[in-house]
């Protein structure tokens, strides 16, 4: 069994927990640090949409990462259940992508054609007939059969339990202050509980990664991008697939709960929910699915996505620091990309060749270098 010695993981969201578990399974001694209970930030707040992928070796690396991840999700969910007894709610439910005036439906159809993903395009006048639960203003839609969803809080609970069962030491409620570098290597990190040492370190602090990287003079263009979710409850069972229109979506959980998201707003590290955003999201959902007009608003919340300039993550070795690795900046796609990202980063940390080239995910890539496929 290969090993990477003792690893310290900075941040216990979906990225940190998945990487910690994967490394522990490989025989590494892993410590994970989070300044609160694990999995309470963006990873908890997200909608849990997992788009499918069947990219080929000649596809853009972002599509290959999505494909790798979606291919791993089912097995990972089974392994989590077997190890912890916790069901993460992963299920293939399909997604209806609705036309909008930004052309995002065409983009989805093109992607499905290129990757030979099972899909069905329905146009007027058939839309009305086939999707009789849909509101009046949708001229076309495309069903992507293999889209899945996961229940974020359940998934995080399962990951944390899997980490503990696999020997990961979790230091929650411990804050990382700064990283100490000596001769291009991290020698230790300063935390609220004193100095912590390790052989290798992974930065998985989501929207807060930029500040920690800055403590070692690394420029990491990760910024907080707020997104709101509205939770509706309704005795309505006419559709069980996700509905997406551009960047907005309705995720039916199958138990009478519907997540409606989301927007993007940049107001720093602020999770205050704007009531107007809640009204707008709810109104949009009810316009798309009039059956939700009777829904009760249960609650709403906001999370801070780790935004990167091109929407793609930063993965692999940190430039100029030999024993610091990155798995951050996943923006709108951190849940769906988590098993793939953790696999690639673990491979690099273990000295193995990753299945998808990881260098293009370096923070040194030119701006706009990495386009992304699906919208969320
Ligand atoms: C509204 C919304 C909807 C979304 N929907 C989807 C979706 O459908 N599908 C999808 O794939 N993605 C979705 N996302 C995006 C996804 O949630 C994120 O990309 C992902 O959760 C990022 O995970 P992370 O582990 O990098 O960050 P986080 O989950 O934010 O975790 C970072 C962790 O680092 C810790 N930390 C930070 N600073 C320190 C410090 N100094 N010391 C110690 N610990 C620290 C934090 O406490 C936190 O636990 C959505 C996001 C939002 C907000």
Short mmCIF file of C-alpha atoms and ligand atoms in Angstrom, two decimals:
data_model
loop_
_atom_site.label_atom_id
_atom_site.label_comp_id
_atom_site.label_asym_id
_atom_site.label_seq_id
_atom_site.Cartn_x
_atom_site.Cartn_y
_atom_site.Cartn_z
CA UNK A 1 0.00 0.00 0.00
CA UNK A 2 1.39 3.43 -0.94
CA UNK A 3 1.42 6.14 1.69
CA UNK A 4 2.03 9.86 1.89
CA UNK A 5 3.08 10.00 5.57
CA UNK A 6 1.13 12.35 7.80
CA UNK A 7 -1.28 14.69 6.06
CA UNK A 8 -3.01 17.73 7.51
CA UNK A 9 -6.17 18.86 5.73
CA UNK A 10 -7.28 22.44 6.23
CA UNK A 11 -11.07 22.67 5.99
CA UNK A 12 -13.77 20.05 6.51
CA UNK A 13 -16.30 20.74 3.76
CA UNK A 14 -17.06 18.16 1.08
CA UNK A 15 -13.61 18.62 -0.47
CA UNK A 16 -11.65 18.18 2.74
CA UNK A 17 -13.75 15.27 4.04
CA UNK A 18 -13.65 13.35 0.74
CA UNK A 19 -9.91 13.81 0.35
CA UNK A 20 -9.32 12.86 4.00
CA UNK A 21 -11.32 9.64 3.61
CA UNK A 22 -9.69 8.68 0.30
CA UNK A 23 -6.17 9.24 1.74
CA UNK A 24 -6.95 7.34 4.94
CA UNK A 25 -8.13 4.40 2.81
CA UNK A 26 -4.68 4.47 1.17
CA UNK A 27 -2.94 4.11 4.51
CA UNK A 28 -2.06 7.77 5.16
CA UNK A 29 -2.16 9.22 8.65
CA UNK A 30 -4.68 12.03 8.23
CA UNK A 31 -5.67 14.94 10.46
CA UNK A 32 -8.49 17.23 9.36
CA UNK A 33 -9.01 20.66 10.90
CA UNK A 34 -12.13 22.81 10.77
CA UNK A 35 -12.92 25.90 12.75
CA UNK A 36 -16.49 24.74 13.37
CA UNK A 37 -18.32 21.43 13.11
CA UNK A 38 -17.45 19.85 9.74
CA UNK A 39 -19.62 20.43 6.68
CA UNK A 40 -21.54 23.51 7.79
CA UNK A 41 -20.63 25.93 5.01
CA UNK A 42 -21.17 25.83 1.22
CA UNK A 43 -21.22 22.03 1.16
CA UNK A 44 -24.21 21.96 3.50
CA UNK A 45 -25.96 24.83 1.72
CA UNK A 46 -25.82 23.42 -1.82
CA UNK A 47 -28.58 21.73 -3.80
CA UNK A 48 -26.72 18.47 -4.47
CA UNK A 49 -27.26 18.25 -8.25
CA UNK A 50 -24.90 15.70 -9.83
CA UNK A 51 -24.89 15.95 -13.65
CA UNK A 52 -23.73 12.95 -15.66
CA UNK A 53 -20.71 12.76 -17.94
CA UNK A 54 -19.13 10.50 -20.55
CA UNK A 55 -16.30 12.66 -21.81
CA UNK A 56 -13.57 11.09 -23.91
CA UNK A 57 -9.81 11.46 -23.49
CA UNK A 58 -9.84 14.29 -26.03
CA UNK A 59 -12.55 16.29 -24.18
CA UNK A 60 -11.69 19.40 -22.14
CA UNK A 61 -10.25 18.45 -18.75
CA UNK A 62 -13.20 20.04 -16.95
CA UNK A 63 -15.58 17.67 -18.73
CA UNK A 64 -13.28 14.75 -17.96
CA UNK A 65 -13.28 15.72 -14.29
CA UNK A 66 -17.11 15.89 -14.28
CA UNK A 67 -17.29 12.48 -15.97
CA UNK A 68 -14.82 10.92 -13.56
CA UNK A 69 -16.81 12.30 -10.62
CA UNK A 70 -20.25 11.30 -11.80
CA UNK A 71 -18.91 7.81 -12.52
CA UNK A 72 -17.61 7.52 -8.96
CA UNK A 73 -20.67 8.84 -7.12
CA UNK A 74 -22.75 5.68 -7.17
CA UNK A 75 -19.96 3.42 -5.87
CA UNK A 76 -18.88 6.02 -3.31
CA UNK A 77 -22.45 6.22 -2.01
CA UNK A 78 -22.61 2.43 -1.71
CA UNK A 79 -19.26 2.35 0.11
CA UNK A 80 -20.40 5.08 2.51
CA UNK A 81 -23.58 3.17 3.28
CA UNK A 82 -21.69 -0.08 3.84
CA UNK A 83 -19.11 1.55 6.12
CA UNK A 84 -21.31 3.92 8.11
CA UNK A 85 -24.90 2.76 7.69
CA UNK A 86 -25.77 6.30 6.51
CA UNK A 87 -27.72 6.73 3.27
CA UNK A 88 -26.53 9.91 1.53
CA UNK A 89 -29.72 10.11 -0.56
CA UNK A 90 -27.93 9.61 -3.89
CA UNK A 91 -30.43 8.76 -6.60
CA UNK A 92 -30.65 9.12 -10.35
CA UNK A 93 -33.73 11.26 -10.88
CA UNK A 94 -33.09 12.89 -14.28
CA UNK A 95 -33.30 16.60 -15.04
CA UNK A 96 -35.52 18.64 -17.33
CA UNK A 97 -33.57 21.58 -18.78
CA UNK A 98 -35.97 24.31 -19.89
CA UNK A 99 -35.36 26.84 -22.65
CA UNK A 100 -34.41 30.37 -21.63
CA UNK A 101 -33.29 33.39 -23.64
CA UNK A 102 -29.59 32.83 -22.84
CA UNK A 103 -29.28 29.75 -25.07
CA UNK A 104 -28.33 27.50 -22.17
CA UNK A 105 -30.64 24.73 -23.45
CA UNK A 106 -28.66 24.54 -26.72
CA UNK A 107 -25.48 24.21 -24.69
CA UNK A 108 -26.92 21.28 -22.72
CA UNK A 109 -28.16 19.55 -25.89
CA UNK A 110 -24.75 19.98 -27.58
CA UNK A 111 -23.00 18.53 -24.55
CA UNK A 112 -25.36 15.54 -24.48
CA UNK A 113 -24.73 14.91 -28.18
CA UNK A 114 -20.94 15.16 -27.85
CA UNK A 115 -20.83 12.86 -24.81
CA UNK A 116 -23.62 10.58 -26.06
CA UNK A 117 -25.61 11.12 -22.88
CA UNK A 118 -29.17 9.77 -22.94
CA UNK A 119 -31.44 12.74 -23.57
CA UNK A 120 -34.75 13.67 -25.14
CA UNK A 121 -35.63 17.01 -26.67
CA UNK A 122 -39.31 18.05 -26.54
CA UNK A 123 -40.56 21.06 -28.47
CA UNK A 124 -43.79 22.96 -28.84
CA UNK A 125 -46.59 21.88 -29.24
CA UNK A 126 -45.53 18.59 -27.58
CA UNK A 127 -44.17 20.32 -24.47
CA UNK A 128 -47.66 21.23 -23.34
CA UNK A 129 -48.85 17.69 -23.88
CA UNK A 130 -45.90 15.81 -22.39
CA UNK A 131 -45.20 18.19 -19.50
CA UNK A 132 -48.71 19.17 -18.50
CA UNK A 133 -47.53 20.25 -15.04
CA UNK A 134 -45.28 22.95 -16.57
CA UNK A 135 -46.23 26.65 -16.76
CA UNK A 136 -47.21 28.22 -20.11
CA UNK A 137 -44.02 30.03 -21.21
CA UNK A 138 -41.62 27.20 -22.01
CA UNK A 139 -41.20 26.50 -25.76
CA UNK A 140 -38.72 23.61 -25.46
CA UNK A 141 -37.10 21.31 -22.95
CA UNK A 142 -34.49 18.56 -22.82
CA UNK A 143 -34.58 15.61 -20.45
CA UNK A 144 -31.16 14.38 -19.30
CA UNK A 145 -31.87 10.94 -17.91
CA UNK A 146 -28.72 10.26 -15.87
CA UNK A 147 -28.66 13.42 -13.73
CA UNK A 148 -28.59 12.50 -10.06
CA UNK A 149 -29.02 14.21 -6.72
CA UNK A 150 -27.56 13.76 -3.27
CA UNK A 151 -28.85 15.07 0.09
CA UNK A 152 -25.98 17.32 1.14
CA UNK A 153 -26.37 17.12 4.95
CA UNK A 154 -26.71 13.31 4.79
CA UNK A 155 -23.71 13.02 2.48
CA UNK A 156 -21.55 15.15 4.77
CA UNK A 157 -22.63 13.17 7.82
CA UNK A 158 -21.73 9.95 6.03
CA UNK A 159 -18.34 11.32 4.94
CA UNK A 160 -17.47 12.48 8.44
CA UNK A 161 -18.45 9.12 9.91
CA UNK A 162 -16.41 7.33 7.20
CA UNK A 163 -13.40 9.50 8.03
CA UNK A 164 -13.64 8.68 11.73
CA UNK A 165 -14.09 4.96 11.04
CA UNK A 166 -11.05 5.03 8.76
CA UNK A 167 -8.83 6.60 11.42
CA UNK A 168 -8.89 10.27 10.39
CA UNK A 169 -8.32 12.51 13.41
CA UNK A 170 -10.83 15.34 13.20
CA UNK A 171 -9.98 18.54 15.06
CA UNK A 172 -13.22 20.49 14.73
CA UNK A 173 -13.71 23.90 16.34
CA UNK A 174 -10.00 24.58 15.73
CA UNK A 175 -9.15 27.55 13.55
CA UNK A 176 -6.14 27.65 11.23
CA UNK A 177 -4.41 31.05 11.44
CA UNK A 178 -1.42 30.88 9.19
CA UNK A 179 0.88 28.48 7.38
CA UNK A 180 4.60 28.59 8.17
CA UNK A 181 6.99 28.05 5.23
CA UNK A 182 10.65 27.08 5.48
CA UNK A 183 12.66 26.47 2.31
CA UNK A 184 9.62 26.09 0.02
CA UNK A 185 7.89 23.67 2.36
CA UNK A 186 5.20 24.09 4.98
CA UNK A 187 6.83 23.17 8.26
CA UNK A 188 3.78 23.71 10.47
CA UNK A 189 0.52 25.57 10.79
CA UNK A 190 -0.55 27.97 13.48
CA UNK A 191 -3.96 27.12 14.94
CA UNK A 192 -6.15 28.26 17.81
CA UNK A 193 -4.93 25.14 19.67
CA UNK A 194 -1.20 25.64 18.96
CA UNK A 195 1.19 24.55 16.21
CA UNK A 196 0.43 21.44 14.14
CA UNK A 197 3.07 19.62 12.09
CA UNK A 198 2.78 17.24 9.14
CA UNK A 199 4.54 15.91 6.05
CA UNK A 200 1.96 17.12 3.56
CA UNK A 201 -0.85 19.69 3.73
CA UNK A 202 -4.03 20.16 1.69
CA UNK A 203 -5.86 23.46 1.44
CA UNK A 204 -9.61 22.77 1.26
CA UNK A 205 -10.99 25.84 3.00
CA UNK A 206 -13.60 26.73 0.36
CA UNK A 207 -14.29 30.45 0.02
CA UNK A 208 -11.73 31.13 2.78
CA UNK A 209 -8.83 29.51 0.92
CA UNK A 210 -7.58 32.79 -0.52
CA UNK A 211 -6.74 34.25 2.92
CA UNK A 212 -4.88 31.13 4.06
CA UNK A 213 -2.92 30.97 0.79
CA UNK A 214 -2.03 34.65 1.16
CA UNK A 215 -0.29 33.82 4.47
CA UNK A 216 2.36 32.04 2.37
CA UNK A 217 2.34 34.65 -0.42
CA UNK A 218 0.39 32.44 -2.82
CA UNK A 219 -2.18 34.28 -4.92
CA UNK A 220 -5.28 32.12 -5.12
CA UNK A 221 -8.16 33.95 -6.83
CA UNK A 222 -10.95 32.34 -4.80
CA UNK A 223 -13.76 34.65 -3.70
CA UNK A 224 -17.07 34.16 -1.85
CA UNK A 225 -20.12 34.11 -4.14
CA UNK A 226 -23.35 33.99 -2.19
CA UNK A 227 -26.21 31.74 -3.31
CA UNK A 228 -29.66 31.41 -1.77
CA UNK A 229 -31.90 28.34 -1.54
CA UNK A 230 -35.59 28.42 -0.66
CA UNK A 231 -37.10 25.27 0.81
CA UNK A 232 -40.74 24.64 -0.10
CA UNK A 233 -43.05 21.94 1.15
CA UNK A 234 -45.96 20.77 -0.97
CA UNK A 235 -48.12 17.70 -1.39
CA UNK A 236 -47.41 17.61 -5.09
CA UNK A 237 -46.00 14.61 -6.90
CA UNK A 238 -46.43 15.34 -10.61
CA UNK A 239 -42.70 15.54 -11.26
CA UNK A 240 -39.80 13.79 -9.58
CA UNK A 241 -36.97 15.04 -11.79
CA UNK A 242 -34.88 18.15 -11.27
CA UNK A 243 -35.97 21.20 -13.27
CA UNK A 244 -33.27 23.58 -14.48
CA UNK A 245 -33.55 26.82 -16.39
CA UNK A 246 -30.21 28.55 -16.86
CA UNK A 247 -28.79 28.87 -13.36
CA UNK A 248 -32.08 28.35 -11.54
CA UNK A 249 -33.48 25.02 -10.51
CA UNK A 250 -36.08 23.10 -8.53
CA UNK A 251 -34.86 19.93 -6.84
CA UNK A 252 -37.69 17.65 -5.65
CA UNK A 253 -36.43 15.62 -2.72
CA UNK A 254 -39.18 13.05 -3.09
CA UNK A 255 -40.61 13.55 0.39
CA UNK A 256 -42.70 16.66 -0.25
CA UNK A 257 -39.69 19.02 0.00
CA UNK A 258 -38.50 21.10 -2.97
CA UNK A 259 -35.26 23.10 -3.03
CA UNK A 260 -35.43 26.20 -5.19
CA UNK A 261 -32.18 27.93 -6.14
CA UNK A 262 -30.26 29.96 -6.89
CA UNK A 263 -28.74 33.37 -7.47
CA UNK A 264 -25.19 34.72 -7.45
CA UNK A 265 -24.24 37.81 -5.50
CA UNK A 266 -20.85 39.07 -4.38
CA UNK A 267 -21.10 40.83 -1.02
CA UNK A 268 -18.05 39.39 0.72
CA UNK A 269 -18.34 36.87 3.56
CA UNK A 270 -21.99 37.70 4.22
CA UNK A 271 -24.65 34.99 4.50
CA UNK A 272 -27.59 37.29 5.14
CA UNK A 273 -30.53 36.18 3.02
CA UNK A 274 -32.07 38.96 0.95
CA UNK A 275 -35.90 38.64 1.27
CA UNK A 276 -36.34 39.93 -2.29
CA UNK A 277 -34.22 37.07 -3.63
CA UNK A 278 -36.42 34.60 -1.76
CA UNK A 279 -39.56 36.15 -3.28
CA UNK A 280 -38.05 36.07 -6.78
CA UNK A 281 -36.94 32.43 -6.55
CA UNK A 282 -40.30 31.34 -5.19
CA UNK A 283 -42.16 33.28 -7.89
CA UNK A 284 -39.98 31.75 -10.61
CA UNK A 285 -40.59 28.22 -9.28
CA UNK A 286 -44.35 28.81 -9.18
CA UNK A 287 -44.30 30.22 -12.71
CA UNK A 288 -42.45 27.13 -13.96
CA UNK A 289 -44.62 24.70 -11.98
CA UNK A 290 -47.99 26.25 -11.10
CA UNK A 291 -48.69 23.23 -8.86
CA UNK A 292 -46.24 24.79 -6.40
CA UNK A 293 -48.55 27.79 -5.87
CA UNK A 294 -49.92 25.95 -2.85
CA UNK A 295 -46.49 25.26 -1.41
CA UNK A 296 -45.54 26.35 2.11
CA UNK A 297 -42.21 28.14 2.46
CA UNK A 298 -40.36 26.20 5.15
CA UNK A 299 -37.15 28.21 5.31
CA UNK A 300 -34.37 29.75 3.23
CA UNK A 301 -30.62 29.98 3.61
CA UNK A 302 -27.50 31.27 1.91
CA UNK A 303 -24.09 29.69 1.34
CA UNK A 304 -20.78 31.05 0.10
CA UNK A 305 -19.49 29.28 -2.99
CA UNK A 306 -15.73 29.28 -3.46
CA UNK A 307 -15.78 31.24 -6.72
CA UNK A 308 -12.92 31.01 -9.22
CA UNK A 309 -12.52 33.30 -12.26
CA UNK A 310 -13.47 30.61 -14.81
CA UNK A 311 -15.70 28.46 -12.59
CA UNK A 312 -13.25 25.56 -12.52
CA UNK A 313 -11.40 24.41 -9.40
CA UNK A 314 -7.77 24.71 -8.37
CA UNK A 315 -6.28 21.26 -7.93
CA UNK A 316 -2.89 19.70 -7.33
CA UNK A 317 0.43 20.98 -6.11
CA UNK A 318 0.55 24.58 -5.00
CA UNK A 319 3.07 26.54 -7.08
CA UNK A 320 6.36 27.07 -5.22
CA UNK A 321 5.39 25.08 -2.12
CA UNK A 322 6.38 21.45 -2.45
CA UNK A 323 4.19 19.90 0.22
CA UNK A 324 1.03 22.03 -0.10
CA UNK A 325 -1.81 20.71 -2.30
CA UNK A 326 -4.99 22.43 -3.41
CA UNK A 327 -8.57 21.22 -3.73
CA UNK A 328 -10.58 24.40 -3.75
CA UNK A 329 -12.35 27.00 -5.92
CA UNK A 330 -15.08 24.58 -7.07
CA UNK A 331 -17.60 27.41 -7.37
CA UNK A 332 -21.05 26.02 -8.36
CA UNK A 333 -19.88 22.43 -8.75
CA UNK A 334 -18.12 21.36 -5.56
CA UNK A 335 -20.52 18.57 -4.65
CA UNK A 336 -20.63 17.00 -8.10
CA UNK A 337 -16.85 17.24 -8.58
CA UNK A 338 -15.82 16.08 -5.10
CA UNK A 339 -15.02 12.37 -5.73
CA UNK A 340 -13.10 13.16 -8.92
CA UNK A 341 -11.17 16.05 -7.38
CA UNK A 342 -10.25 14.02 -4.30
CA UNK A 343 -9.13 11.09 -6.48
CA UNK A 344 -6.86 13.27 -8.62
CA UNK A 345 -5.38 15.20 -5.68
CA UNK A 346 -4.83 11.98 -3.68
CA UNK A 347 -3.07 10.49 -6.72
CA UNK A 348 -0.68 13.44 -6.90
CA UNK A 349 -0.03 13.33 -3.15
CA UNK A 350 0.71 9.61 -3.39
CA UNK A 351 3.08 10.12 -6.31
CA UNK A 352 0.77 8.44 -8.85
CA UNK A 353 -0.17 9.63 -12.31
CA UNK A 354 -3.71 11.06 -12.14
CA UNK A 355 -6.32 9.69 -14.55
CA UNK A 356 -7.09 13.24 -15.76
CA UNK A 357 -4.19 15.69 -16.27
CA UNK A 358 -4.13 17.92 -13.21
CA UNK A 359 -1.70 20.64 -14.35
CA UNK A 360 -4.42 22.56 -16.25
CA UNK A 361 -6.15 23.08 -12.87
CA UNK A 362 -3.16 25.03 -11.53
CA UNK A 363 -3.81 28.56 -10.24
CA UNK A 364 -1.18 29.68 -12.79
CA UNK A 365 -3.48 28.87 -15.74
CA UNK A 366 -4.40 31.79 -17.98
CA UNK A 367 -7.76 33.43 -17.29
CA UNK A 368 -10.66 31.81 -19.19
CA UNK A 369 -8.53 28.75 -20.00
CA UNK A 370 -10.98 26.17 -18.60
CA UNK A 371 -14.56 26.26 -19.91
CA UNK A 372 -17.25 24.29 -18.03
CA UNK A 373 -20.12 22.17 -19.35
CA UNK A 374 -23.26 22.09 -17.18
CA UNK A 375 -24.56 25.26 -15.52
CA UNK A 376 -24.86 24.50 -11.82
C1 LIG B 1 -26.86 27.76 -2.91
C2 LIG B 1 -25.81 26.80 -3.41
C3 LIG B 1 -26.18 25.75 -4.24
C4 LIG B 1 -25.22 24.85 -4.71
N1 LIG B 1 -25.61 23.78 -5.45
C5 LIG B 1 -24.69 22.88 -5.87
C6 LIG B 1 -25.09 21.73 -6.60
O1 LIG B 1 -26.27 21.50 -6.86
N2 LIG B 1 -24.12 20.87 -7.03
C7 LIG B 1 -22.82 21.09 -6.76
O2 LIG B 1 -21.98 20.29 -7.18
N3 LIG B 1 -22.41 22.17 -6.06
C8 LIG B 1 -23.31 23.07 -5.61
N4 LIG B 1 -22.92 24.17 -4.90
C9 LIG B 1 -21.49 24.45 -4.75
C10 LIG B 1 -20.88 23.62 -3.65
O3 LIG B 1 -21.71 23.66 -2.52
C11 LIG B 1 -19.47 24.13 -3.32
O4 LIG B 1 -18.69 24.24 -4.49
C12 LIG B 1 -18.77 23.17 -2.37
O5 LIG B 1 -19.58 22.90 -1.26
C13 LIG B 1 -17.43 23.70 -1.89
O6 LIG B 1 -16.94 22.78 -0.96
P1 LIG B 1 -15.65 23.10 -0.10
O7 LIG B 1 -15.37 21.93 0.75
O8 LIG B 1 -14.57 23.59 -0.99
O9 LIG B 1 -16.07 24.39 0.77
P2 LIG B 1 -16.95 24.52 2.14
O10 LIG B 1 -18.08 23.57 2.16
O11 LIG B 1 -17.29 25.97 2.28
O12 LIG B 1 -15.95 24.08 3.25
C14 LIG B 1 -14.84 24.86 3.66
C15 LIG B 1 -14.56 24.51 5.11
O13 LIG B 1 -13.36 25.16 5.53
C16 LIG B 1 -13.53 25.61 6.85
N5 LIG B 1 -12.59 26.71 7.12
C17 LIG B 1 -12.52 27.89 6.46
N6 LIG B 1 -11.53 28.66 6.98
C18 LIG B 1 -10.96 27.94 7.97
C19 LIG B 1 -9.89 28.18 8.88
N7 LIG B 1 -9.21 29.34 8.88
N8 LIG B 1 -9.57 27.23 9.79
C20 LIG B 1 -10.26 26.03 9.81
N9 LIG B 1 -11.28 25.75 8.97
C21 LIG B 1 -11.63 26.68 8.06
C22 LIG B 1 -14.99 26.03 6.92
O14 LIG B 1 -15.47 26.05 8.25
C23 LIG B 1 -15.66 24.98 6.05
O15 LIG B 1 -16.15 23.89 6.80
C24 LIG B 1 -23.86 25.05 -4.37
C25 LIG B 1 -23.50 26.09 -3.50
C26 LIG B 1 -24.46 26.95 -3.01
C27 LIG B 1 -24.05 28.05 -2.07
#
